């Protein structure tokens, strides 16, 4: 008999695409990165600096999003964003490099660049391990114009450090190229993913896709026969009716009187789990850093408790304008025409970020494309004035990160009889935690406690 599956489905894509108007590169030379084996790096004294940098970036981005969108649902993957930006930094130089790494939480005065990249190498390997276990789909894709060349060390480093192998493709034949990329993405990414790209510039030089797809299966399902409509109090003036699900289960439970917050942690099958944080009624949002510190305390000091948990089914989406958000975090140079991408090509040319159009993914999941493009052809570049099939619709400078998360009641183990708590285990009544107002969530790897995604459910029925 097959198990009932899939409580939580997350699909997220951050795409860093297209260095346009490319030039030829110099003769091949060996990569300068000296990356130690990951197992030895784990014992390195820089380990905590790497983790601290990633956490600081995640906290700051989350706080920025909460300030910008206090009345909206938020969901994003800090690891996906930071990994993509770190990979892009392989091709940056001078102030563009230092500005980007500083914004990611790394100081080149106390840390070598290759230490930072090696830290992300371990993150990529961790994500690949989750991928092999079937809990997470993670992949980077790199497409390069077959009529152009880029610096060979950049290719070596992206493949060796970030596990990205370039696919050579001819961007000038737009119709054929779109078909090839859409087919490649559909076979590697998710069944039913069609029409991934509907707009493509014929002068694209480099096209990078980074995505995470997460399907979580509760270790213990919620009750399927007792779901009912209840009020969810969005704020003092707004109440919505939502499908509430419930179960009684032994889980990690903690109460923070300092933050006026109740926290629970529930496992998925495998090494993934979710931490839910519920502020008390009328309490303002605590700082993200304080919440994460308390989350760490929860994991260290709290024990298993019987909890009667009541929470809504929900499906939330976020579209984050990174070009608007990242400069507020100090990352600004890479979004200007002064950006230095000489690590990718020896030719210096202006670069801006643009958005290309794309089709929605299945299950209401959609993607936006982030493209790095040149204002003018590089020296010696042959650029046709017209290309059959080329898109001509203008686009505004943007950098978009999009994610959708859906939570339902189903899980691995049925809840037909699990509502009865064995009397011999304890005599106290279970803690009751009811998520009927805005709350925060952190989906993490159980072993490393790295947050794969973070979010806030402000209104469960507002996608």
Coordinates of C-alpha atoms in Angstrom, one line a residue:
X1 CA 0.0 0.0 0.0
X2 CA 1.5 3.3 -1.0
X3 CA 2.1 6.0 1.5
X4 CA 0.3 9.3 1.3
X5 CA 2.8 11.9 0.4
X6 CA 3.8 15.5 0.1
X7 CA 2.8 17.9 2.8
X8 CA 5.0 20.7 1.8
X9 CA 6.1 21.6 -1.7
X10 CA 8.6 24.4 -2.3
X11 CA 9.9 25.5 -5.6
X12 CA 12.3 28.3 -5.8
X13 CA 14.4 29.8 -8.6
X14 CA 17.1 32.5 -8.6
X15 CA 18.5 33.0 -12.0
X16 CA 21.7 35.0 -12.7
X17 CA 21.7 35.2 -16.5
X18 CA 23.5 36.5 -19.5
X19 CA 26.7 38.4 -20.0
X20 CA 25.9 40.0 -23.4
X21 CA 28.2 41.2 -26.1
X22 CA 31.0 38.9 -25.2
X23 CA 34.6 39.0 -26.3
X24 CA 37.3 36.4 -26.8
X25 CA 39.5 35.4 -23.9
X26 CA 43.2 35.1 -23.5
X27 CA 45.1 31.8 -23.8
X28 CA 44.2 29.1 -21.2
X29 CA 45.9 29.3 -17.8
X30 CA 45.5 27.3 -14.7
X31 CA 42.9 28.3 -12.1
X32 CA 44.4 30.2 -9.2
X33 CA 42.0 28.7 -6.6
X34 CA 43.6 26.1 -4.4
X35 CA 40.6 24.4 -2.9
X36 CA 41.3 21.9 -0.2
X37 CA 39.1 18.7 0.2
X38 CA 35.8 19.6 1.9
X39 CA 36.5 17.1 4.7
X40 CA 39.6 18.9 5.7
X41 CA 38.0 22.3 5.5
X42 CA 35.4 21.3 8.0
X43 CA 38.3 21.3 10.6
X44 CA 39.5 24.7 9.4
X45 CA 39.4 27.7 11.8
X46 CA 37.6 29.7 9.1
X47 CA 34.6 27.5 9.3
X48 CA 32.8 29.6 11.8
X49 CA 33.5 32.8 9.8
X50 CA 31.9 31.3 6.7
X51 CA 28.8 30.2 8.6
X52 CA 28.6 33.6 10.4
X53 CA 28.8 35.4 7.0
X54 CA 26.0 33.3 5.5
X55 CA 23.8 33.8 8.6
X56 CA 24.5 37.5 8.7
X57 CA 23.4 37.8 5.0
X58 CA 20.3 35.8 5.7
X59 CA 19.3 37.8 8.8
X60 CA 19.9 41.1 7.1
X61 CA 17.9 40.2 4.0
X62 CA 15.0 38.9 6.0
X63 CA 14.9 42.0 8.2
X64 CA 15.1 44.2 5.0
X65 CA 12.2 42.3 3.5
X66 CA 10.1 42.5 6.7
X67 CA 10.7 46.3 6.8
X68 CA 9.8 46.7 3.1
X69 CA 6.8 44.4 3.2
X70 CA 5.4 44.3 6.7
X71 CA 1.9 43.2 5.5
X72 CA 2.8 40.6 2.9
X73 CA 3.7 36.9 2.9
X74 CA 7.5 36.3 2.5
X75 CA 9.3 33.2 1.4
X76 CA 12.9 33.0 0.1
X77 CA 16.0 30.8 0.2
X78 CA 19.0 32.7 1.6
X79 CA 21.4 29.9 0.5
X80 CA 20.1 29.9 -3.0
X81 CA 20.6 33.7 -3.3
X82 CA 24.0 33.8 -1.6
X83 CA 25.3 30.8 -3.5
X84 CA 24.4 32.3 -6.8
X85 CA 25.9 35.7 -6.0
X86 CA 29.1 34.0 -4.7
X87 CA 29.4 32.1 -7.9
X88 CA 28.9 35.3 -9.9
X89 CA 31.7 36.9 -7.8
X90 CA 34.2 34.5 -9.5
X91 CA 33.9 36.7 -12.5
X92 CA 34.1 40.1 -10.6
X93 CA 37.2 42.1 -9.8
X94 CA 38.3 45.2 -8.0
X95 CA 35.6 47.2 -6.0
X96 CA 32.9 45.1 -7.6
X97 CA 34.3 42.0 -5.9
X98 CA 34.9 43.6 -2.5
X99 CA 31.5 45.3 -2.5
X100 CA 29.7 42.0 -3.4
X101 CA 31.6 39.9 -0.8
X102 CA 31.2 42.5 1.9
X103 CA 27.5 42.5 1.3
X104 CA 27.4 38.7 1.5
X105 CA 29.0 39.0 4.9
X106 CA 32.7 38.4 4.1
X107 CA 35.6 40.7 4.9
X108 CA 38.7 40.2 2.6
X109 CA 40.9 41.8 5.3
X110 CA 40.3 38.8 7.6
X111 CA 39.4 36.1 5.0
X112 CA 40.9 35.0 1.7
X113 CA 38.6 34.8 -1.2
X114 CA 39.2 31.1 -1.8
X115 CA 38.2 30.4 1.8
X116 CA 34.8 31.9 1.0
X117 CA 34.4 29.9 -2.2
X118 CA 35.4 26.8 -0.4
X119 CA 32.8 27.5 2.2
X120 CA 30.2 27.6 -0.5
X121 CA 31.6 24.4 -2.0
X122 CA 30.6 22.6 1.2
X123 CA 27.1 24.1 1.0
X124 CA 26.8 22.9 -2.6
X125 CA 27.9 19.4 -1.5
X126 CA 25.4 19.5 1.4
X127 CA 22.6 20.4 -1.0
X128 CA 23.7 17.7 -3.4
X129 CA 23.6 15.1 -0.6
X130 CA 20.0 16.2 0.2
X131 CA 19.3 15.8 -3.5
X132 CA 20.7 12.3 -3.6
X133 CA 18.5 11.4 -0.6
X134 CA 15.4 12.7 -2.5
X135 CA 14.5 15.4 -0.1
X136 CA 15.7 18.3 -2.2
X137 CA 16.3 19.0 -5.9
X138 CA 19.2 21.4 -6.4
X139 CA 21.0 22.2 -9.6
X140 CA 23.1 25.0 -11.2
X141 CA 23.0 25.3 -15.0
X142 CA 25.4 27.3 -17.1
X143 CA 24.9 28.0 -20.8
X144 CA 27.6 29.8 -22.8
X145 CA 27.4 31.1 -26.4
X146 CA 29.2 28.6 -28.6
X147 CA 30.4 31.5 -30.8
X148 CA 32.2 33.2 -27.9
X149 CA 34.9 32.4 -25.4
X150 CA 35.3 33.2 -21.8
X151 CA 38.3 32.9 -19.5
X152 CA 39.0 29.2 -18.9
X153 CA 39.8 29.6 -15.2
X154 CA 36.2 30.9 -14.7
X155 CA 34.9 27.7 -16.3
X156 CA 37.2 25.5 -14.2
X157 CA 36.3 27.3 -10.9
X158 CA 32.5 27.2 -11.5
X159 CA 32.6 23.5 -12.3
X160 CA 35.0 22.5 -9.5
X161 CA 33.7 24.7 -6.7
X162 CA 30.0 25.2 -7.6
X163 CA 29.5 21.9 -9.6
X164 CA 28.4 23.9 -12.7
X165 CA 29.4 22.5 -16.1
X166 CA 29.0 24.8 -19.0
X167 CA 26.7 23.9 -21.9
X168 CA 27.7 25.4 -25.2
X169 CA 24.8 26.8 -27.1
X170 CA 24.2 29.2 -30.0
X171 CA 22.2 32.1 -28.7
X172 CA 21.9 33.9 -32.1
X173 CA 19.3 31.4 -33.3
X174 CA 16.8 32.5 -30.7
X175 CA 14.0 30.0 -31.5
X176 CA 16.3 27.0 -31.5
X177 CA 18.1 28.2 -28.4
X178 CA 14.9 28.7 -26.4
X179 CA 13.8 25.2 -27.4
X180 CA 17.1 23.7 -26.4
X181 CA 17.2 25.4 -23.0
X182 CA 13.5 24.7 -22.3
X183 CA 14.1 21.1 -23.0
X184 CA 17.2 20.9 -20.9
X185 CA 15.5 22.6 -18.0
X186 CA 12.4 20.4 -18.3
X187 CA 14.5 17.2 -18.1
X188 CA 16.7 18.3 -15.3
X189 CA 14.4 20.5 -13.2
X190 CA 10.9 19.3 -12.8
X191 CA 8.4 17.2 -14.8
X192 CA 6.0 19.4 -16.7
X193 CA 8.3 22.4 -16.7
X194 CA 7.6 23.8 -20.2
X195 CA 8.1 27.2 -21.8
X196 CA 10.6 28.1 -19.2
X197 CA 11.9 30.9 -21.4
X198 CA 9.7 32.9 -23.8
X199 CA 12.1 35.9 -24.2
X200 CA 15.7 35.7 -25.1
X201 CA 18.3 38.2 -26.4
X202 CA 20.3 36.9 -29.4
X203 CA 23.4 38.6 -28.0
X204 CA 23.4 36.6 -24.8
X205 CA 26.8 35.4 -23.8
X206 CA 26.4 33.6 -20.5
X207 CA 23.3 32.3 -18.9
X208 CA 23.2 30.8 -15.4
X209 CA 20.3 29.1 -13.7
X210 CA 20.3 28.2 -10.0
X211 CA 17.2 26.5 -8.5
X212 CA 16.0 24.6 -5.5
X213 CA 12.9 22.4 -5.5
X214 CA 11.9 21.0 -2.1
X215 CA 9.2 18.4 -1.4
X216 CA 8.8 17.7 2.3
X217 CA 6.8 14.7 3.7
X218 CA 5.7 15.0 7.3
X219 CA 7.0 12.2 9.4
X220 CA 3.5 12.3 11.1
X221 CA 0.6 13.5 9.0
X222 CA -2.1 15.9 10.2
X223 CA -5.7 14.6 10.6
X224 CA -7.4 14.5 7.3
X225 CA -10.9 13.9 8.6
X226 CA -11.2 16.8 11.0
X227 CA -10.2 19.7 8.9
X228 CA -12.5 22.7 9.3
X229 CA -12.8 26.4 8.6
X230 CA -11.6 28.8 11.3
X231 CA -10.7 32.5 11.6
X232 CA -7.2 33.6 11.0
X233 CA -6.5 37.1 12.5
X234 CA -4.3 38.9 10.0
X235 CA -4.4 42.1 12.1
X236 CA -6.8 44.0 14.4
X237 CA -9.1 44.8 11.5
X238 CA -8.7 41.9 9.1
X239 CA -10.0 38.3 9.6
X240 CA -10.0 35.6 7.0
X241 CA -11.5 32.1 6.9
X242 CA -8.9 29.3 6.4
X243 CA -8.7 25.5 6.4
X244 CA -7.3 24.6 9.8
X245 CA -5.5 21.3 10.3
X246 CA -4.5 19.7 13.6
X247 CA -2.6 16.8 15.2
X248 CA -1.1 15.7 18.6
X249 CA 2.5 14.7 18.4
X250 CA 5.7 14.6 20.3
X251 CA 7.9 17.4 19.0
X252 CA 10.4 20.0 20.2
X253 CA 8.6 22.8 22.0
X254 CA 10.0 26.0 23.5
X255 CA 8.6 29.2 25.0
X256 CA 10.6 32.5 25.0
X257 CA 9.3 35.0 27.4
X258 CA 11.9 37.5 26.3
X259 CA 10.5 37.5 22.7
X260 CA 6.9 36.7 23.7
X261 CA 7.1 33.8 21.2
X262 CA 6.2 30.1 21.2
X263 CA 8.3 27.8 19.0
X264 CA 7.9 24.3 17.8
X265 CA 10.0 22.1 15.5
X266 CA 8.5 19.3 13.4
X267 CA 10.4 16.7 11.3
X268 CA 10.0 15.7 7.7
X269 CA 11.1 12.3 6.4
X270 CA 14.9 12.4 6.1
X271 CA 17.1 15.2 7.4
X272 CA 14.7 18.2 6.8
X273 CA 12.6 19.9 9.5
X274 CA 10.6 23.1 10.0
X275 CA 10.7 25.5 12.9
X276 CA 7.5 27.6 13.4
X277 CA 7.6 30.7 15.6
X278 CA 4.3 32.2 16.8
X279 CA 4.5 35.7 18.4
X280 CA 2.0 36.5 21.2
X281 CA -1.1 38.5 20.3
X282 CA -0.4 42.2 19.9
X283 CA 3.4 41.7 20.0
X284 CA 5.5 43.5 17.3
X285 CA 7.9 41.5 15.2
X286 CA 11.1 40.8 17.0
X287 CA 14.4 41.3 15.1
X288 CA 15.3 38.4 12.9
X289 CA 18.7 38.0 14.6
X290 CA 16.9 37.6 18.0
X291 CA 14.5 35.0 16.5
X292 CA 17.4 33.0 15.0
X293 CA 19.3 33.1 18.3
X294 CA 16.3 31.8 20.1
X295 CA 15.8 29.2 17.4
X296 CA 19.3 28.0 18.1
X297 CA 18.6 27.9 21.8
X298 CA 15.5 26.0 21.1
X299 CA 17.5 23.3 19.3
X300 CA 20.0 23.0 22.1
X301 CA 18.0 23.2 25.3
X302 CA 14.4 22.1 24.5
X303 CA 13.1 18.6 24.9
X304 CA 10.4 16.6 23.3
X305 CA 6.9 17.5 24.4
X306 CA 3.4 16.4 23.6
X307 CA 1.9 19.3 21.5
X308 CA -1.6 19.8 20.2
X309 CA -0.8 21.9 17.1
X310 CA -3.4 23.7 15.1
X311 CA -2.2 25.5 11.9
X312 CA -3.6 26.5 8.6
X313 CA -3.1 25.0 5.2
X314 CA -1.4 27.7 3.1
X315 CA 0.3 28.5 -0.2
X316 CA 2.4 31.6 -0.2
X317 CA 4.5 33.2 -2.8
X318 CA 7.1 36.0 -2.9
X319 CA 8.6 38.0 -5.7
X320 CA 11.7 39.9 -4.4
X321 CA 13.2 42.7 -6.3
X322 CA 16.9 42.0 -5.5
X323 CA 18.0 45.1 -7.5
X324 CA 16.0 47.1 -5.0
X325 CA 16.8 45.1 -1.9
X326 CA 20.5 44.3 -2.2
X327 CA 21.7 47.9 -2.4
X328 CA 20.0 48.5 0.9
X329 CA 22.3 45.7 2.3
X330 CA 25.4 47.3 0.8
X331 CA 25.5 45.4 -2.5
X332 CA 25.3 48.1 -5.1
X333 CA 28.3 48.1 -7.4
X334 CA 27.3 44.9 -9.3
X335 CA 24.1 46.6 -10.4
X336 CA 25.8 49.6 -12.1
X337 CA 27.5 50.2 -15.4
X338 CA 30.8 50.4 -13.5
X339 CA 30.6 46.7 -12.6
X340 CA 33.9 44.9 -13.3
X341 CA 33.4 41.4 -14.8
X342 CA 36.9 41.0 -16.1
X343 CA 37.2 37.6 -14.4
X344 CA 34.8 36.3 -17.0
X345 CA 36.1 38.2 -20.0
X346 CA 39.2 40.3 -20.5
X347 CA 37.1 43.0 -22.2
X348 CA 35.6 45.6 -19.9
X349 CA 32.1 46.6 -21.0
X350 CA 29.2 48.2 -19.2
X351 CA 26.8 45.8 -17.6
X352 CA 23.2 46.2 -16.3
X353 CA 20.7 43.8 -14.9
X354 CA 17.5 43.1 -16.8
X355 CA 14.4 41.0 -16.5
X356 CA 13.3 38.6 -19.2
X357 CA 9.8 37.2 -19.5
X358 CA 9.1 33.6 -18.7
X359 CA 6.1 31.2 -18.3
X360 CA 4.8 29.9 -15.0
X361 CA 5.9 26.6 -13.6
X362 CA 3.4 23.9 -12.6
X363 CA 1.5 24.3 -9.3
X364 CA 1.4 28.0 -9.6
X365 CA 5.1 28.4 -9.3
X366 CA 6.7 31.1 -11.5
X367 CA 10.1 32.4 -12.4
X368 CA 11.7 35.6 -13.4
X369 CA 15.0 35.9 -15.1
X370 CA 17.9 38.0 -14.0
X371 CA 20.2 38.9 -16.9
X372 CA 23.5 40.7 -16.9
X373 CA 23.7 42.5 -20.2
X374 CA 26.0 44.9 -22.0
X375 CA 24.9 48.3 -23.2
X376 CA 27.0 48.1 -26.4
X377 CA 28.9 45.4 -28.4
X378 CA 32.3 44.5 -27.1
X379 CA 35.3 45.4 -29.2
X380 CA 35.5 43.1 -32.2
X381 CA 32.1 41.4 -31.5
X382 CA 30.0 40.8 -34.6
X383 CA 26.4 41.6 -33.7
X384 CA 23.7 41.1 -36.3
X385 CA 21.2 44.0 -36.6
X386 CA 18.3 41.6 -36.9
X387 CA 17.9 38.0 -35.8
X388 CA 14.9 35.8 -36.8
X389 CA 12.9 35.0 -33.7
X390 CA 14.5 37.7 -31.5
X391 CA 12.3 39.3 -28.9
X392 CA 12.1 43.1 -29.2
X393 CA 9.9 43.9 -26.2
X394 CA 11.8 46.3 -23.9
X395 CA 12.4 45.3 -20.3
X396 CA 13.2 47.4 -17.3
X397 CA 16.3 46.9 -15.2
X398 CA 15.4 44.3 -12.5
X399 CA 16.7 41.4 -10.5
X400 CA 14.0 39.1 -9.3
X401 CA 14.0 36.2 -6.8
X402 CA 10.7 34.2 -6.7
X403 CA 9.5 31.4 -4.5
X404 CA 6.3 29.5 -3.7
X405 CA 5.6 27.3 -0.7
X406 CA 2.6 25.1 -0.2
X407 CA 1.7 23.3 3.0
X408 CA -1.1 20.7 3.4
X409 CA -2.0 18.0 5.9
X410 CA -0.6 14.9 4.3
X411 CA 2.4 12.9 5.5
X412 CA 4.1 9.6 5.7
X413 CA 2.3 8.1 8.7
X414 CA -1.5 8.2 8.9
X415 CA -3.1 10.0 11.9
X416 CA -6.1 7.7 12.3
X417 CA -5.3 6.7 15.9
X418 CA -2.5 9.0 16.8
X419 CA -4.7 11.5 18.5
X420 CA -4.8 9.2 21.6
X421 CA -1.8 10.0 23.7
X422 CA -0.6 6.9 25.6
X423 CA -1.5 7.4 29.3
X424 CA 1.7 5.7 30.5
X425 CA 4.0 8.3 28.9
X426 CA 2.8 11.2 31.0
X427 CA -0.1 12.6 32.9
X428 CA 0.1 16.3 31.9
X429 CA -2.1 17.7 29.2
X430 CA -0.3 18.5 25.9
X431 CA 0.7 22.1 25.1
X432 CA -1.7 23.7 22.7
X433 CA -0.2 25.9 20.0
X434 CA -2.7 27.5 17.6
X435 CA -1.3 29.3 14.6
X436 CA -4.3 31.6 14.0
X437 CA -2.3 34.8 13.4
X438 CA 0.9 35.7 11.5
X439 CA 3.9 33.5 12.2
X440 CA 7.4 32.8 11.0
X441 CA 9.0 29.7 9.5
X442 CA 12.4 28.2 9.0
X443 CA 12.9 25.1 6.9
X444 CA 16.4 23.7 7.7
X445 CA 18.7 20.8 7.3
X446 CA 18.4 18.8 10.5
X447 CA 22.1 17.9 10.7
X448 CA 23.7 21.3 9.9
X449 CA 20.8 23.5 11.1
X450 CA 21.4 25.6 7.9
X451 CA 18.2 27.5 6.9
X452 CA 17.3 26.3 3.4
X453 CA 14.5 28.8 3.4
X454 CA 12.9 31.5 5.6
X455 CA 9.5 33.1 5.6
X456 CA 6.6 34.8 7.2
X457 CA 3.0 33.7 6.8
X458 CA 1.0 37.0 7.1
X459 CA -2.2 35.8 5.3
X460 CA -2.5 32.1 4.5
X461 CA -5.0 32.7 1.6
X462 CA -3.1 35.6 0.0
X463 CA -0.6 34.1 -2.5

